[in-house]
PDB file of C-alpha atoms in Angstrom:
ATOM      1  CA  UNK Y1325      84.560  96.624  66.564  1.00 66.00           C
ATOM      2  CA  UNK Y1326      88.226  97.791  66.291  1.00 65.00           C
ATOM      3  CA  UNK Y1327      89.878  94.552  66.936  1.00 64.00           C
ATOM      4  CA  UNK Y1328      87.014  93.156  64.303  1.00 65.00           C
ATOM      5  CA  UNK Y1329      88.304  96.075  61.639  1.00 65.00           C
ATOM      6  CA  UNK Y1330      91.686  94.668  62.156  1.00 62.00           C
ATOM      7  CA  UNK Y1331      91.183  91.428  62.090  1.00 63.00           C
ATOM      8  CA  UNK Y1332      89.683  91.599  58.671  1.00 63.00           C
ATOM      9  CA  UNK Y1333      92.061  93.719  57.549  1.00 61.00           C
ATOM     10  CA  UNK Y1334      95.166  91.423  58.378  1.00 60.00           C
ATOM     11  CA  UNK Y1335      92.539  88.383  56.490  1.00 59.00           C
ATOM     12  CA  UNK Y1336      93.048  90.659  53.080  1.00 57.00           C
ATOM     13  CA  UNK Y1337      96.771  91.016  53.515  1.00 53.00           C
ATOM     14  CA  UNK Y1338      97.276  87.799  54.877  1.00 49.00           C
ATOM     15  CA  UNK Y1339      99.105  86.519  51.575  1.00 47.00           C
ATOM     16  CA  UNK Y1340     101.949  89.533  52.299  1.00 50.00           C
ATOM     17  CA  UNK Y1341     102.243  89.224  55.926  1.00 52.00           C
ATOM     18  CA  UNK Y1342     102.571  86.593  57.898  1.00 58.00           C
ATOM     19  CA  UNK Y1343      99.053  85.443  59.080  1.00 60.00           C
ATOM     20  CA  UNK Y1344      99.561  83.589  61.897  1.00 64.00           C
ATOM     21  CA  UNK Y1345     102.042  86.274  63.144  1.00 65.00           C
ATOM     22  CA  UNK Y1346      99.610  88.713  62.552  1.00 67.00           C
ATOM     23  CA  UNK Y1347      97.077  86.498  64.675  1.00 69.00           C
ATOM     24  CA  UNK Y1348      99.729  86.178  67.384  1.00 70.00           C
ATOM     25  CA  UNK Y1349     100.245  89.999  68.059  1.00 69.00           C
ATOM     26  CA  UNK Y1350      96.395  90.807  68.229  1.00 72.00           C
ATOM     27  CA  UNK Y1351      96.182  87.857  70.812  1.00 75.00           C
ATOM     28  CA  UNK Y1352      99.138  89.255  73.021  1.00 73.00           C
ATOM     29  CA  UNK Y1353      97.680  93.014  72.548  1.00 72.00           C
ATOM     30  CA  UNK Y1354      94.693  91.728  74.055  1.00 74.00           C
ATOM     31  CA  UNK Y1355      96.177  89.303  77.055  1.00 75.00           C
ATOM     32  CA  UNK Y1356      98.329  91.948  78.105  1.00 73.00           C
ATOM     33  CA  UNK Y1357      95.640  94.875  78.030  1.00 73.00           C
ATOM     34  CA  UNK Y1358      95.086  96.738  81.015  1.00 72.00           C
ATOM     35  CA  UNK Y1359      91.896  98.399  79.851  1.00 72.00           C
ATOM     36  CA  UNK Y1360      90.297  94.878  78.785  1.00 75.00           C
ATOM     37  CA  UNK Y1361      88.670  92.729  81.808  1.00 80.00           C
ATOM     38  CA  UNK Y1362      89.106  88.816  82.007  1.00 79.00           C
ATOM     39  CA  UNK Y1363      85.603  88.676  81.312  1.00 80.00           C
ATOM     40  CA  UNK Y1364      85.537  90.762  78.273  1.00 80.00           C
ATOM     41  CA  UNK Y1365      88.878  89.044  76.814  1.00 79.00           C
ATOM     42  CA  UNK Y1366      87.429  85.000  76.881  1.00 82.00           C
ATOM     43  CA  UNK Y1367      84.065  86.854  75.488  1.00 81.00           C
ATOM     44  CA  UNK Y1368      86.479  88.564  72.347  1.00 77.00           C
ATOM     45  CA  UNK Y1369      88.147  85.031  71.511  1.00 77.00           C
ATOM     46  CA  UNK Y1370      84.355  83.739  71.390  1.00 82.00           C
ATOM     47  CA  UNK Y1371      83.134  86.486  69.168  1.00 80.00           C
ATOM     48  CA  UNK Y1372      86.432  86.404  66.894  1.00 75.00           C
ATOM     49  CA  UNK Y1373      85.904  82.500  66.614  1.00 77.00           C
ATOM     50  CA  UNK Y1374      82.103  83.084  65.387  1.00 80.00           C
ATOM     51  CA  UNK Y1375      83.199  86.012  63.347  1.00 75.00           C
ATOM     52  CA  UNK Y1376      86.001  83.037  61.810  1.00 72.00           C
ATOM     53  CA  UNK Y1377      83.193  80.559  61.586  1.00 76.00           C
ATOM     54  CA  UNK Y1378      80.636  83.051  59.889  1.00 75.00           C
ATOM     55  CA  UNK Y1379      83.339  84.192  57.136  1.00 69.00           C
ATOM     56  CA  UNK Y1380      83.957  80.293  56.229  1.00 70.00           C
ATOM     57  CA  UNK Y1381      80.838  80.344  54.503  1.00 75.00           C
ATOM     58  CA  UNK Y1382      81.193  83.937  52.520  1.00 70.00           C
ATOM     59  CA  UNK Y1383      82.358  83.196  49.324  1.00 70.00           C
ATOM     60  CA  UNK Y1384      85.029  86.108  48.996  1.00 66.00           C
ATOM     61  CA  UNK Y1385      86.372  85.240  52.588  1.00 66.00           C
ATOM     62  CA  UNK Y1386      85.823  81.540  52.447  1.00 70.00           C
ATOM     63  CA  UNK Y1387      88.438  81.368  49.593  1.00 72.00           C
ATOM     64  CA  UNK Y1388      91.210  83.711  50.901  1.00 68.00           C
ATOM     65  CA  UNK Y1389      90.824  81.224  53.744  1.00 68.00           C
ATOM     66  CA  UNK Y1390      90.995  78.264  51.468  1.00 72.00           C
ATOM     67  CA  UNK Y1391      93.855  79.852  49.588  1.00 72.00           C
ATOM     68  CA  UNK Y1392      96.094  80.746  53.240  1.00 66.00           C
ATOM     69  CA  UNK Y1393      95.510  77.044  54.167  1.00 69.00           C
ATOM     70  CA  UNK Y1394      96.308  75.351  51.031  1.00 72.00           C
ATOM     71  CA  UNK Y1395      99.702  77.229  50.685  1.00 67.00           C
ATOM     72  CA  UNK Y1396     100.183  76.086  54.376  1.00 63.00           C
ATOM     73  CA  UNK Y1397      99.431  72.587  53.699  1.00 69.00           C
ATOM     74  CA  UNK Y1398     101.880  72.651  50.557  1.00 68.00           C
ATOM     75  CA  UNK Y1399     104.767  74.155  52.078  1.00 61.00           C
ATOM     76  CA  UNK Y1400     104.324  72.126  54.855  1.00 60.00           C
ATOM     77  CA  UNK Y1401     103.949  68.656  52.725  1.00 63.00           C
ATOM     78  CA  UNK Y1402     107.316  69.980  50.284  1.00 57.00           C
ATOM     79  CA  UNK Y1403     109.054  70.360  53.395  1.00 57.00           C
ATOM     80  CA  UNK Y1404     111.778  72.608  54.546  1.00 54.00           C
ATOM     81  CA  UNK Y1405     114.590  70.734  52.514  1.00 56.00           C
ATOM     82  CA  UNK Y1406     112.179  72.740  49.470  1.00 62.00           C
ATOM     83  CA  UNK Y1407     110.773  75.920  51.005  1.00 72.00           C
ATOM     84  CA  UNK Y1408     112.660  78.511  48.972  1.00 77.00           C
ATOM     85  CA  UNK Y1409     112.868  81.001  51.881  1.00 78.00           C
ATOM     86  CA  UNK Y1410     114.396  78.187  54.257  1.00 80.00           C
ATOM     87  CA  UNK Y1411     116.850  77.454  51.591  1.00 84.00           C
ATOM     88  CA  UNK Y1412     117.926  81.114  51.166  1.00 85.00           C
ATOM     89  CA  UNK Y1413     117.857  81.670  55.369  1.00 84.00           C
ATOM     90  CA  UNK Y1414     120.344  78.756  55.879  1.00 86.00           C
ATOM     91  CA  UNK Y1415     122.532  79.719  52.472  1.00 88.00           C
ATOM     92  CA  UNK Y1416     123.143  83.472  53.857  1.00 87.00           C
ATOM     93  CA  UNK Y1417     123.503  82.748  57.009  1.00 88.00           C
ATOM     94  CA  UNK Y1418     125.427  79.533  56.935  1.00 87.00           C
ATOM     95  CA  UNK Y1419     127.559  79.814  53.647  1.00 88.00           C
ATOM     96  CA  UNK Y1420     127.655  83.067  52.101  1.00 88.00           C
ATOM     97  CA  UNK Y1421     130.335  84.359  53.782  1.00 89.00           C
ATOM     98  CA  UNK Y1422     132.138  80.850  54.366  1.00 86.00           C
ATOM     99  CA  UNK Y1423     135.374  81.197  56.921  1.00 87.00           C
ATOM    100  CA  UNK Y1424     135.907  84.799  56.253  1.00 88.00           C
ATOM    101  CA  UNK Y1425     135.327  86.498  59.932  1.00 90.00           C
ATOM    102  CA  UNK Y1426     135.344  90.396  59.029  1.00 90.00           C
ATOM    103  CA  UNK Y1427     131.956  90.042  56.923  1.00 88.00           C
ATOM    104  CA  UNK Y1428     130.292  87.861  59.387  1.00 90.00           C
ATOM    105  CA  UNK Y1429     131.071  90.573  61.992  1.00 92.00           C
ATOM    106  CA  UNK Y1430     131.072  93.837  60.206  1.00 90.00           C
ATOM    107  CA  UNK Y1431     129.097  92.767  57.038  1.00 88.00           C
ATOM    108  CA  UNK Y1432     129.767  93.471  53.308  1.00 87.00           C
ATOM    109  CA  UNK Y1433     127.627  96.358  52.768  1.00 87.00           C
ATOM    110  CA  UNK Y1434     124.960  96.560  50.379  1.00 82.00           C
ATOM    111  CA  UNK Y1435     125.097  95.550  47.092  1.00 80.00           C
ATOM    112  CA  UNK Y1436     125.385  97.869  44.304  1.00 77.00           C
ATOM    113  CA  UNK Y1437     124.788  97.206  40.302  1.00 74.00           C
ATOM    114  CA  UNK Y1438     128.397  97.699  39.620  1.00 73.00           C
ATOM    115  CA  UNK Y1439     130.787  95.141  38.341  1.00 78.00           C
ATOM    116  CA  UNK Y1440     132.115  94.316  41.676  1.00 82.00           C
ATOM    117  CA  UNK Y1441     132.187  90.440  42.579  1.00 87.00           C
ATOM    118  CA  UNK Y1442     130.026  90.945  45.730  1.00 87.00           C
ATOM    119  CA  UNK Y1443     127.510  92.724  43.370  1.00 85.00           C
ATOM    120  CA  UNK Y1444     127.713  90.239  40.597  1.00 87.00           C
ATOM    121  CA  UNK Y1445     127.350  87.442  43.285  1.00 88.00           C
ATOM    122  CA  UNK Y1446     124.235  88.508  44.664  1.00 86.00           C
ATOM    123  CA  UNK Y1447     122.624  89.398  41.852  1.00 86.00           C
ATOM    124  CA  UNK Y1448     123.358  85.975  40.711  1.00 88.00           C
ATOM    125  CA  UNK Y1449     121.649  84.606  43.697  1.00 87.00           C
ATOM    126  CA  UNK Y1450     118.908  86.740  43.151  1.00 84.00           C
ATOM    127  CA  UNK Y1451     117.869  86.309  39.629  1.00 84.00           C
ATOM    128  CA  UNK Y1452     119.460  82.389  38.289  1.00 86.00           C
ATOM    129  CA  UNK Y1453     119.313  80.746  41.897  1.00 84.00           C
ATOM    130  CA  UNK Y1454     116.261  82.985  43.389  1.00 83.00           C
ATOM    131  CA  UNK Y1455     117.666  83.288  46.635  1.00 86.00           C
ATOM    132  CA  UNK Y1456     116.500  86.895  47.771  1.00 82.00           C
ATOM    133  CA  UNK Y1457     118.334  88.411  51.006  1.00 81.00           C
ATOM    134  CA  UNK Y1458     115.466  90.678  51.015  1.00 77.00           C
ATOM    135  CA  UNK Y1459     112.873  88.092  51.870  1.00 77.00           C
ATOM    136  CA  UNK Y1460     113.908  86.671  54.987  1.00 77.00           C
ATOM    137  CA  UNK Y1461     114.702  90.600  56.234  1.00 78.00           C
ATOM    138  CA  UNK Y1462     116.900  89.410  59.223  1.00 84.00           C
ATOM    139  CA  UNK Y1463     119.199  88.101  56.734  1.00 84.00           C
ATOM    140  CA  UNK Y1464     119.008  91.101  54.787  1.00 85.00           C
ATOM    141  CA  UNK Y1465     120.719  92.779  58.028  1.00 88.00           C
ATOM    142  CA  UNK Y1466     122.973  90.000  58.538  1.00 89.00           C
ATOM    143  CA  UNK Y1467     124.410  90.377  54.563  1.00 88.00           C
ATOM    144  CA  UNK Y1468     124.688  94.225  54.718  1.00 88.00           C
ATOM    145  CA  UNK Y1469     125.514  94.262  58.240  1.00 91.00           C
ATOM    146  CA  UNK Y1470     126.919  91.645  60.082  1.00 91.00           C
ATOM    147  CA  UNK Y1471     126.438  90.042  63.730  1.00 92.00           C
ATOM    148  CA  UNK Y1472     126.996  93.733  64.565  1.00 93.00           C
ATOM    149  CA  UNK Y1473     124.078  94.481  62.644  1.00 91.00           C
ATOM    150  CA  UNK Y1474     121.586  92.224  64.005  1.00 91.00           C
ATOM    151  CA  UNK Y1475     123.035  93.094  67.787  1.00 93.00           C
ATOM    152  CA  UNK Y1476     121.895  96.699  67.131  1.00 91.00           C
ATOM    153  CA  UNK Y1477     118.182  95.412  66.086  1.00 89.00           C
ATOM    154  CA  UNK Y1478     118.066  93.723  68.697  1.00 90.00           C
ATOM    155  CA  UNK Y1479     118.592  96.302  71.266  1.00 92.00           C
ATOM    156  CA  UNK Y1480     116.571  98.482  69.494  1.00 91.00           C
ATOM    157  CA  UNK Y1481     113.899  96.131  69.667  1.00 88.00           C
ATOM    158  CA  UNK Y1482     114.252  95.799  73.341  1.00 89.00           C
ATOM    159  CA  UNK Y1483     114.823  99.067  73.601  1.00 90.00           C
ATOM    160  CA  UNK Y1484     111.378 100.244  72.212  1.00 89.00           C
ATOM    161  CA  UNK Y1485     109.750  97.112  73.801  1.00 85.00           C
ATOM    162  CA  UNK Y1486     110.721  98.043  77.235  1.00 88.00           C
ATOM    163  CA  UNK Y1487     110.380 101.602  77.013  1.00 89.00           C
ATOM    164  CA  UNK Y1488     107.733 103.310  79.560  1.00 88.00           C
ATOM    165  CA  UNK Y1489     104.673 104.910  77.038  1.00 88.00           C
ATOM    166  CA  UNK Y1490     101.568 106.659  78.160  1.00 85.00           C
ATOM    167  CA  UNK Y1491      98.728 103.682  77.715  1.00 82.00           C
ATOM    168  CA  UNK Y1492      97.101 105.687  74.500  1.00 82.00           C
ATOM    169  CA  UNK Y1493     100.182 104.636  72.822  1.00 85.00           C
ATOM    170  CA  UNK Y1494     100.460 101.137  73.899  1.00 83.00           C
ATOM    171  CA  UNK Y1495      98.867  99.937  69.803  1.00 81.00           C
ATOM    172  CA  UNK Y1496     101.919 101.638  68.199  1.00 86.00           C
ATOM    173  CA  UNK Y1497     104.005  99.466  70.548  1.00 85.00           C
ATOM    174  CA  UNK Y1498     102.364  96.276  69.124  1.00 82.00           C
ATOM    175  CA  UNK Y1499     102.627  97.601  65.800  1.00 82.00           C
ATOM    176  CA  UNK Y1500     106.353  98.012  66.298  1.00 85.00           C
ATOM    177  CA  UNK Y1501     105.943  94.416  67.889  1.00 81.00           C
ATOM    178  CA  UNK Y1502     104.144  92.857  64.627  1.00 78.00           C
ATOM    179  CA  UNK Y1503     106.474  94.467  62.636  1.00 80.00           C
ATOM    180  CA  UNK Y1504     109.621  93.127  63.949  1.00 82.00           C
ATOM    181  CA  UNK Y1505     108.427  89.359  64.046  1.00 78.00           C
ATOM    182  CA  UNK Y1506     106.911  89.517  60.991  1.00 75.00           C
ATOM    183  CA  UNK Y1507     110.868  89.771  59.676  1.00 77.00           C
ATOM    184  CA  UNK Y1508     111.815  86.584  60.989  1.00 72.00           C
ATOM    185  CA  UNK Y1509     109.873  84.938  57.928  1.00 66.00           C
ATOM    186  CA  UNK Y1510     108.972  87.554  56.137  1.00 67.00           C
ATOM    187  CA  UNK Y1511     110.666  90.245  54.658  1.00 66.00           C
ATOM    188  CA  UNK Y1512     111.348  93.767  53.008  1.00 66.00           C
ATOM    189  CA  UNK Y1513     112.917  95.446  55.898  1.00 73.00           C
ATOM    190  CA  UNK Y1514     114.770  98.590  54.426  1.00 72.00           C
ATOM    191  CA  UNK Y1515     110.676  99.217  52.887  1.00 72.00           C
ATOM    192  CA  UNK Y1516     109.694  99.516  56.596  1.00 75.00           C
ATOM    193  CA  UNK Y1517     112.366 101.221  57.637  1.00 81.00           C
ATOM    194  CA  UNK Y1518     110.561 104.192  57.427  1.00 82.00           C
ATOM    195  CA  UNK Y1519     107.528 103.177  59.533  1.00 84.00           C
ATOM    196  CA  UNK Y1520     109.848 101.892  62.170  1.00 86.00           C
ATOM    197  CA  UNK Y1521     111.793 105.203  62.468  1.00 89.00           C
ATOM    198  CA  UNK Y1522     108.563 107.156  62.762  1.00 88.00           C
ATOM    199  CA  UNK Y1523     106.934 104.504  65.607  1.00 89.00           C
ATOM    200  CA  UNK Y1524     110.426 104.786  67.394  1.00 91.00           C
ATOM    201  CA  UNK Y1525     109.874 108.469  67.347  1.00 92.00           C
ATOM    202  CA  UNK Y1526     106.860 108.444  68.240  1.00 90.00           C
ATOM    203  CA  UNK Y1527     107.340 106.103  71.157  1.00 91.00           C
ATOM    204  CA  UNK Y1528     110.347 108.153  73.135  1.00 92.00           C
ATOM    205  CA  UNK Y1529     108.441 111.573  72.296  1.00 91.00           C
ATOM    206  CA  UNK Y1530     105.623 109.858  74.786  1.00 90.00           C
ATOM    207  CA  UNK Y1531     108.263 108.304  77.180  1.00 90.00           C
ATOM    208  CA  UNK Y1532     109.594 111.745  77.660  1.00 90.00           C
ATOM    209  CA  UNK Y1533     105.669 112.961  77.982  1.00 88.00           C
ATOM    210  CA  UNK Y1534     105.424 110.408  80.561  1.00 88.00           C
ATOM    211  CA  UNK Y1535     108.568 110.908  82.564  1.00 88.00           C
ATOM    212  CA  UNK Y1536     107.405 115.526  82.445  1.00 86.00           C
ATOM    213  CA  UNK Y1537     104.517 114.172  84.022  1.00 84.00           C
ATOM    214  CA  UNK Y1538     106.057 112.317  86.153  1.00 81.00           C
ATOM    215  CA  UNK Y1539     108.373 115.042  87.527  1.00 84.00           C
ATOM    216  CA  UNK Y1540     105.450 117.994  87.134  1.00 84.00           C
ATOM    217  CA  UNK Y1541     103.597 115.303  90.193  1.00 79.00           C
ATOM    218  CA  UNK Y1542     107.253 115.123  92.268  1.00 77.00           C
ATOM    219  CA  UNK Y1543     107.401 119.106  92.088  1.00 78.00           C
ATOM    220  CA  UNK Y1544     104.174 119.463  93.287  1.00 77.00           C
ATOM    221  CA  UNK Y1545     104.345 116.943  96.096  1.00 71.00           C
TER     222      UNK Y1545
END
């Protein structure tokens, strides 16, 4: 029932979020589950392909699905020569900065409303050329912040992937998980940023949980 809750819920908000991303993280949750049998895991992907089946024919779900699919099909007829979000990936990451190193490493902050040319720049981009940093979020961090920038996602990424949890707190993990693929076409990272903070949190307060436990067992032995 709470993978069915969840599933519907990432349907509604399928036109903010990355759909099939979202469809990806719910299958790795349940793969990788401890407390989920084989058995019980082939019998979910049957159930959540009749539940899929079922909604096809419910008017209100039947065109959100209708919708998702027919702004696949387009942006996958126009191409990525057209997709807006392609064009803005490869402009940031490929030209923006052209041969100057120090930006590419350290990154040229963020962008103020002043009269500065960095500011005037990207608010060029943003409003006449609608190339948005912001939605393709790794190139958000990439603009502010550099290689060095992306370099310290990434270890925090691996950081809080790899980090020992108790098993109650394995969802916030994937959370964390969805969250951080989600950027790589999607976007609005600094609006997350929050979120992610309090899941990191969250995560090393049970890691230390754990690793008390852990040592209250080696005491007592």
């Amino acid at each position: 029932m709470k993978i069915f809750i969840l599933f519907i819920l990432l349907l509604f908000i399928g036109n903010r979020f990355p759909l099939v991303i979202s469809l990806l993280v719910i299958g790795y949750m349940i793969a990788v589950s401890n407390n989920i049998k084989f058995f019980r895991k082939i019998q979910t992907g049957v159930v959540v392909a009749a539940v899929i089946a079922m909604l096809s024919f419910v008017s209100v779900t039947r065109n959100i699905i209708d919708s998702l699919i027919q702004t696949t099909v387009n942006e996958r007829d126009a191409g990525d020569e057209n997709n807006i979000r392609v064009l803005a990936a490869t402009y940031f990451f490929l030209e923006f900065n052209g041969d100057k190193l120090e930006p590419k490493i350290i990154g040229n902050g963020i962008a103020s409303n002043g009269d500065d040319m960095y500011s005037k720049e990207m608010k060029y981009l943003n409003e006449e050329v609608g190339f948005w940093e912001s939605d393709v979020g790794y190139c958000e961090i990439y603009i502010y912040f550099g290689i060095i920038g992306l370099l310290g996602l990434f270890f925090w990424c691996y950081g809080v992937y790899d980090i020992k949890i108790e098993e109650s707190y394995k969802y916030i993990k994937y959370y964390f998980l969805f969250l951080m693929v989600s950027m790589i076409c999607g976007g609005y990272w600094f609006e997350n940023i929050y979120v992610v903070n309090i899941l990191t949190y969250t995560l090393v307060k049970s890691n230390e949980n754990l690793m008390n436990k852990y040592l209250c067992v080696k005491l007592q032995s």
